[in-house]
Short mmCIF file of C-alpha atoms in Angstrom, two decimals:
data_model
loop_
_atom_site.label_atom_id
_atom_site.label_comp_id
_atom_site.label_asym_id
_atom_site.label_seq_id
_atom_site.Cartn_x
_atom_site.Cartn_y
_atom_site.Cartn_z
CA ASP A 240 0.00 0.00 0.00
CA ILE A 241 1.14 3.57 -0.67
CA GLN A 242 1.60 5.43 2.61
CA MET A 243 0.77 9.13 2.71
CA THR A 244 2.40 11.28 5.40
CA GLN A 245 1.33 14.85 6.07
CA SER A 246 3.17 17.53 7.97
CA PRO A 247 2.54 19.19 10.23
CA SER A 248 -0.19 17.24 12.02
CA SER A 249 -1.55 20.47 13.43
CA LEU A 250 -1.04 24.12 12.70
CA SER A 251 -2.14 27.37 14.29
CA ALA A 252 -2.38 30.42 12.07
CA SER A 253 -4.01 33.83 11.87
CA VAL A 254 -6.36 35.32 9.31
CA GLY A 255 -4.26 36.67 6.46
CA ASP A 256 -1.37 34.24 6.98
CA ARG A 257 0.15 32.21 4.19
CA VAL A 258 -0.14 28.55 5.10
CA THR A 259 1.55 25.51 3.58
CA ILE A 260 0.79 21.87 4.27
CA SER A 261 3.04 19.09 3.01
CA CYS A 262 2.22 15.57 1.90
CA ARG A 263 4.76 12.86 1.10
CA ALA A 264 4.04 9.55 -0.62
CA SER A 265 5.98 6.37 0.10
CA GLN A 266 6.58 5.92 -3.64
CA SER A 267 6.18 8.03 -6.74
CA ILE A 268 2.54 8.78 -7.50
CA ILE A 269 3.39 11.04 -10.45
CA ASN A 270 0.86 13.84 -9.88
CA TYR A 271 -2.10 11.71 -8.82
CA LEU A 272 -2.65 13.59 -5.58
CA ASN A 273 -5.82 15.23 -4.29
CA TRP A 274 -6.50 17.59 -1.39
CA TYR A 275 -9.67 17.77 0.72
CA GLN A 276 -10.91 20.07 3.47
CA GLN A 277 -13.12 18.71 6.26
CA LYS A 278 -15.10 20.71 8.77
CA PRO A 279 -16.37 19.07 12.01
CA GLY A 280 -19.41 16.89 11.38
CA LYS A 281 -19.21 17.34 7.62
CA ALA A 282 -18.02 15.26 4.70
CA PRO A 283 -14.68 16.12 3.12
CA LYS A 284 -14.76 18.67 0.31
CA LEU A 285 -12.52 18.40 -2.74
CA LEU A 286 -10.17 21.37 -3.13
CA ILE A 287 -7.41 20.33 -5.51
CA TYR A 288 -7.12 17.32 -7.85
CA THR A 289 -4.16 15.91 -9.77
CA ALA A 290 -1.81 17.95 -7.62
CA SER A 291 -2.57 21.41 -8.95
CA SER A 292 -6.03 21.61 -10.56
CA LEU A 293 -8.48 23.77 -8.63
CA GLN A 294 -11.91 22.22 -8.20
CA SER A 295 -14.76 24.35 -9.53
CA GLY A 296 -16.06 26.79 -6.94
CA VAL A 297 -12.96 26.64 -4.73
CA PRO A 298 -11.38 30.05 -4.02
CA SER A 299 -8.18 30.84 -5.89
CA ARG A 300 -6.28 31.40 -2.64
CA PHE A 301 -5.95 27.60 -2.56
CA SER A 302 -3.23 26.11 -4.72
CA GLY A 303 -1.39 22.84 -5.01
CA SER A 304 2.00 21.83 -6.32
CA GLY A 305 4.40 18.94 -6.47
CA SER A 306 5.10 15.72 -8.29
CA GLY A 307 6.63 12.34 -7.63
CA THR A 308 6.58 11.91 -3.86
CA ASP A 309 6.38 15.46 -2.47
CA PHE A 310 3.35 17.71 -2.63
CA THR A 311 2.22 20.99 -1.07
CA LEU A 312 -1.11 22.68 -0.44
CA THR A 313 -0.85 26.44 -0.04
CA ILE A 314 -3.44 28.90 1.22
CA SER A 315 -2.18 32.31 0.15
CA SER A 316 -4.17 34.41 2.64
CA LEU A 317 -6.01 32.50 5.32
CA GLN A 318 -9.70 33.31 5.76
CA PRO A 319 -11.90 32.50 8.80
CA GLU A 320 -13.78 29.83 6.87
CA ASP A 321 -10.55 27.95 6.03
CA PHE A 322 -10.13 26.43 9.48
CA GLY A 323 -10.62 22.70 9.60
CA THR A 324 -8.71 19.52 8.80
CA TYR A 325 -6.96 18.96 5.49
CA TYR A 326 -6.27 15.58 3.93
CA CYS A 327 -4.18 14.52 0.96
CA GLN A 328 -5.15 11.37 -0.97
CA GLN A 329 -3.33 9.42 -3.67
CA SER A 330 -5.11 8.12 -6.74
CA TYR A 331 -2.14 6.27 -8.23
CA GLY A 332 -3.52 2.92 -7.19
CA THR A 333 -5.67 0.90 -4.84
CA PRO A 334 -6.15 0.86 -1.96
CA ARG A 335 -6.79 4.56 -2.19
CA THR A 336 -4.99 6.04 0.79
CA PHE A 337 -5.20 9.30 2.68
CA GLY A 338 -2.76 11.23 4.78
CA GLN A 339 -3.44 11.33 8.51
CA GLY A 340 -4.72 14.90 8.27
CA THR A 341 -3.51 18.37 9.22
CA LYS A 342 -5.69 20.26 11.66
CA LEU A 343 -5.61 24.00 11.01
CA ASP A 344 -6.93 26.22 13.76
CA LEU A 345 -6.98 29.82 14.86
CA LYS A 346 -3.93 31.16 16.64
CA GLN B 86 -26.18 19.22 -8.60
CA VAL B 87 -25.49 15.60 -7.73
CA GLN B 88 -26.60 14.59 -4.25
CA LEU B 89 -25.78 11.42 -2.32
CA GLN B 90 -28.15 10.42 0.47
CA GLN B 91 -27.17 7.65 2.87
CA TRP B 92 -29.04 5.57 5.40
CA GLY B 93 -28.68 2.42 7.45
CA ALA B 94 -28.71 0.94 10.94
CA GLY B 95 -26.72 3.04 13.40
CA LEU B 96 -26.22 0.70 16.36
CA LEU B 97 -24.96 -2.86 16.00
CA LYS B 98 -23.76 -5.58 18.33
CA PRO B 99 -20.46 -7.37 17.77
CA SER B 100 -20.69 -10.09 15.08
CA GLU B 101 -23.67 -8.48 13.38
CA THR B 102 -23.69 -7.23 9.78
CA LEU B 103 -23.48 -3.56 8.90
CA SER B 104 -25.77 -2.56 6.05
CA LEU B 105 -25.78 0.88 4.42
CA THR B 106 -27.40 2.28 1.29
CA CYS B 107 -26.51 5.37 -0.72
CA ALA B 108 -28.94 6.88 -3.20
CA VAL B 109 -27.70 9.11 -6.02
CA TYR B 110 -29.93 12.02 -7.03
CA SER B 111 -29.62 14.33 -10.04
CA GLY B 112 -27.02 12.08 -11.61
CA SER B 113 -26.43 8.64 -13.05
CA LEU B 114 -24.38 5.75 -11.71
CA ASP B 115 -23.15 5.21 -15.26
CA GLY B 116 -19.68 6.49 -16.10
CA TYR B 117 -18.34 6.66 -12.57
CA TYR B 118 -17.00 4.55 -9.77
CA TRP B 119 -18.70 4.81 -6.39
CA SER B 120 -16.76 4.35 -3.19
CA TRP B 121 -17.35 3.67 0.47
CA ILE B 122 -15.00 5.43 2.88
CA ARG B 123 -15.05 5.41 6.67
CA GLN B 124 -13.72 7.59 9.46
CA PRO B 125 -13.46 6.35 13.06
CA PRO B 126 -14.33 9.03 15.62
CA GLY B 127 -11.55 11.59 15.80
CA LYS B 128 -9.42 9.76 13.25
CA GLY B 129 -8.55 9.83 9.56
CA LEU B 130 -10.16 8.47 6.41
CA GLU B 131 -10.02 4.84 5.28
CA TRP B 132 -11.12 3.74 1.81
CA ILE B 133 -13.18 0.53 1.89
CA ALA B 134 -14.17 -0.38 -1.66
CA GLU B 135 -15.59 0.90 -4.94
CA ILE B 136 -17.92 -0.24 -7.69
CA ASN B 137 -19.11 1.00 -11.06
CA HIS B 138 -22.53 0.75 -12.66
CA SER B 139 -21.75 -2.59 -14.28
CA GLY B 140 -20.56 -4.13 -11.02
CA SER B 141 -16.81 -3.96 -11.49
CA THR B 142 -15.23 -3.69 -8.05
CA ASN B 143 -12.04 -2.85 -6.19
CA TYR B 144 -11.57 -3.60 -2.51
CA ASN B 145 -9.26 -2.67 0.31
CA MET B 146 -7.64 -6.03 0.94
CA SER B 147 -7.65 -5.39 4.68
CA LEU B 148 -11.46 -5.59 4.65
CA LYS B 149 -12.23 -7.60 1.53
CA SER B 150 -13.08 -10.85 3.31
CA ARG B 151 -15.92 -9.13 5.19
CA VAL B 152 -17.18 -6.61 2.61
CA THR B 153 -19.78 -6.81 -0.11
CA ILE B 154 -20.66 -3.82 -2.26
CA SER B 155 -23.37 -3.74 -4.89
CA VAL B 156 -25.31 -1.41 -7.16
CA ASP B 157 -28.96 -1.28 -8.09
CA THR B 158 -29.11 0.69 -11.31
CA SER B 159 -32.92 0.63 -11.35
CA LYS B 160 -32.96 2.57 -8.09
CA ASN B 161 -29.73 4.52 -8.69
CA GLN B 162 -28.37 3.18 -5.41
CA LEU B 163 -25.28 1.48 -4.06
CA SER B 164 -24.99 -0.62 -0.94
CA LEU B 165 -22.38 -1.75 1.55
CA ARG B 166 -22.46 -4.80 3.75
CA LEU B 167 -19.75 -5.47 6.34
CA ARG B 168 -19.98 -8.77 8.16
CA SER B 169 -18.86 -9.77 11.65
CA VAL B 170 -18.42 -6.22 12.93
CA THR B 171 -16.40 -5.37 16.03
CA ALA B 172 -15.87 -2.17 17.98
CA ALA B 173 -13.05 -1.35 15.56
CA ASP B 174 -15.68 -0.89 12.84
CA THR B 175 -17.30 1.99 14.72
CA ALA B 176 -17.04 4.92 12.34
CA LEU B 177 -18.74 7.51 10.20
CA TYR B 178 -19.31 5.84 6.85
CA TYR B 179 -19.42 7.89 3.65
CA CYS B 180 -20.32 7.09 0.08
CA ALA B 181 -18.54 9.16 -2.56
CA ARG B 182 -18.38 9.50 -6.32
CA LEU B 183 -15.05 8.81 -7.99
CA GLN B 184 -14.51 11.12 -10.96
CA GLY B 185 -11.65 11.36 -13.42
CA PRO B 186 -10.74 11.69 -17.09
CA HIS B 187 -10.52 7.94 -17.64
CA VAL B 188 -13.02 6.56 -15.15
CA ARG B 189 -15.66 5.96 -17.79
CA ARG B 190 -13.21 3.57 -19.51
CA GLY B 191 -12.60 1.78 -16.23
CA VAL B 192 -9.23 3.43 -15.54
CA THR B 193 -9.37 4.86 -12.03
CA ARG B 194 -5.87 6.31 -11.85
CA GLU B 195 -5.88 10.13 -11.87
CA SER B 196 -9.28 10.16 -10.17
CA TYR B 197 -10.74 12.04 -7.23
CA PHE B 198 -13.80 12.06 -4.95
CA ASP B 199 -15.94 14.98 -6.04
CA TYR B 200 -19.29 14.29 -4.35
CA TRP B 201 -19.84 12.81 -0.91
CA GLY B 202 -22.81 11.63 1.08
CA GLN B 203 -23.64 13.21 4.41
CA GLY B 204 -22.18 10.31 6.34
CA ALA B 205 -23.79 7.64 8.49
CA LEU B 206 -22.54 6.95 12.00
CA VAL B 207 -22.33 3.27 12.83
CA THR B 208 -21.59 2.30 16.42
CA VAL B 209 -20.71 -1.27 17.40
CA SER B 210 -21.29 -1.96 21.07
CA SER B 211 -22.46 -4.86 23.17
#
């Protein structure tokens, strides 16, 4: 199975901050990497697919980059509604695996 | 706007069978794969299995011996059955649509989960 490791596991930031979350795969997944945001009690929401494509309706302050084994999600200017938990997920193969999550909260 | 609506028994005893259904509204099962994903309380996401409209499946091998997934195209629904549950199966269970440029041809690489159900909490307790 492809293991996905996110860092950091938790992060405190302020509105307006630039935030980056990293995701590393245990083997090359080319660019088959997706990012999701989850709020408490809600289903995950797709933000970025295939490493850098912005899902329709997602604000442009979210961006993704990377290839091979190392990927990054960046929020250029943090907004109050961006707090929650972020997950990366590989779609290179099955089983489809997720990172352990990065909890982003208000400093 | 595609909507996924889930339901099923919420409280089970050890050794019983979990049974969940997910109905797809404003969209077709055809052309996509449909997954089940679970999340234990306070923990991360675990992919369980997926199926397309013609019944082609992929399973997480860690659960395959206990899992059955199926589709009912006449009702636009998919179902999950998980046998012999234990407390470790306590989780929020989601159905989700797997989308991607090649999914219609059965190639699920380069895919992503674009629509999710609301989740169904299943608790296993004696």
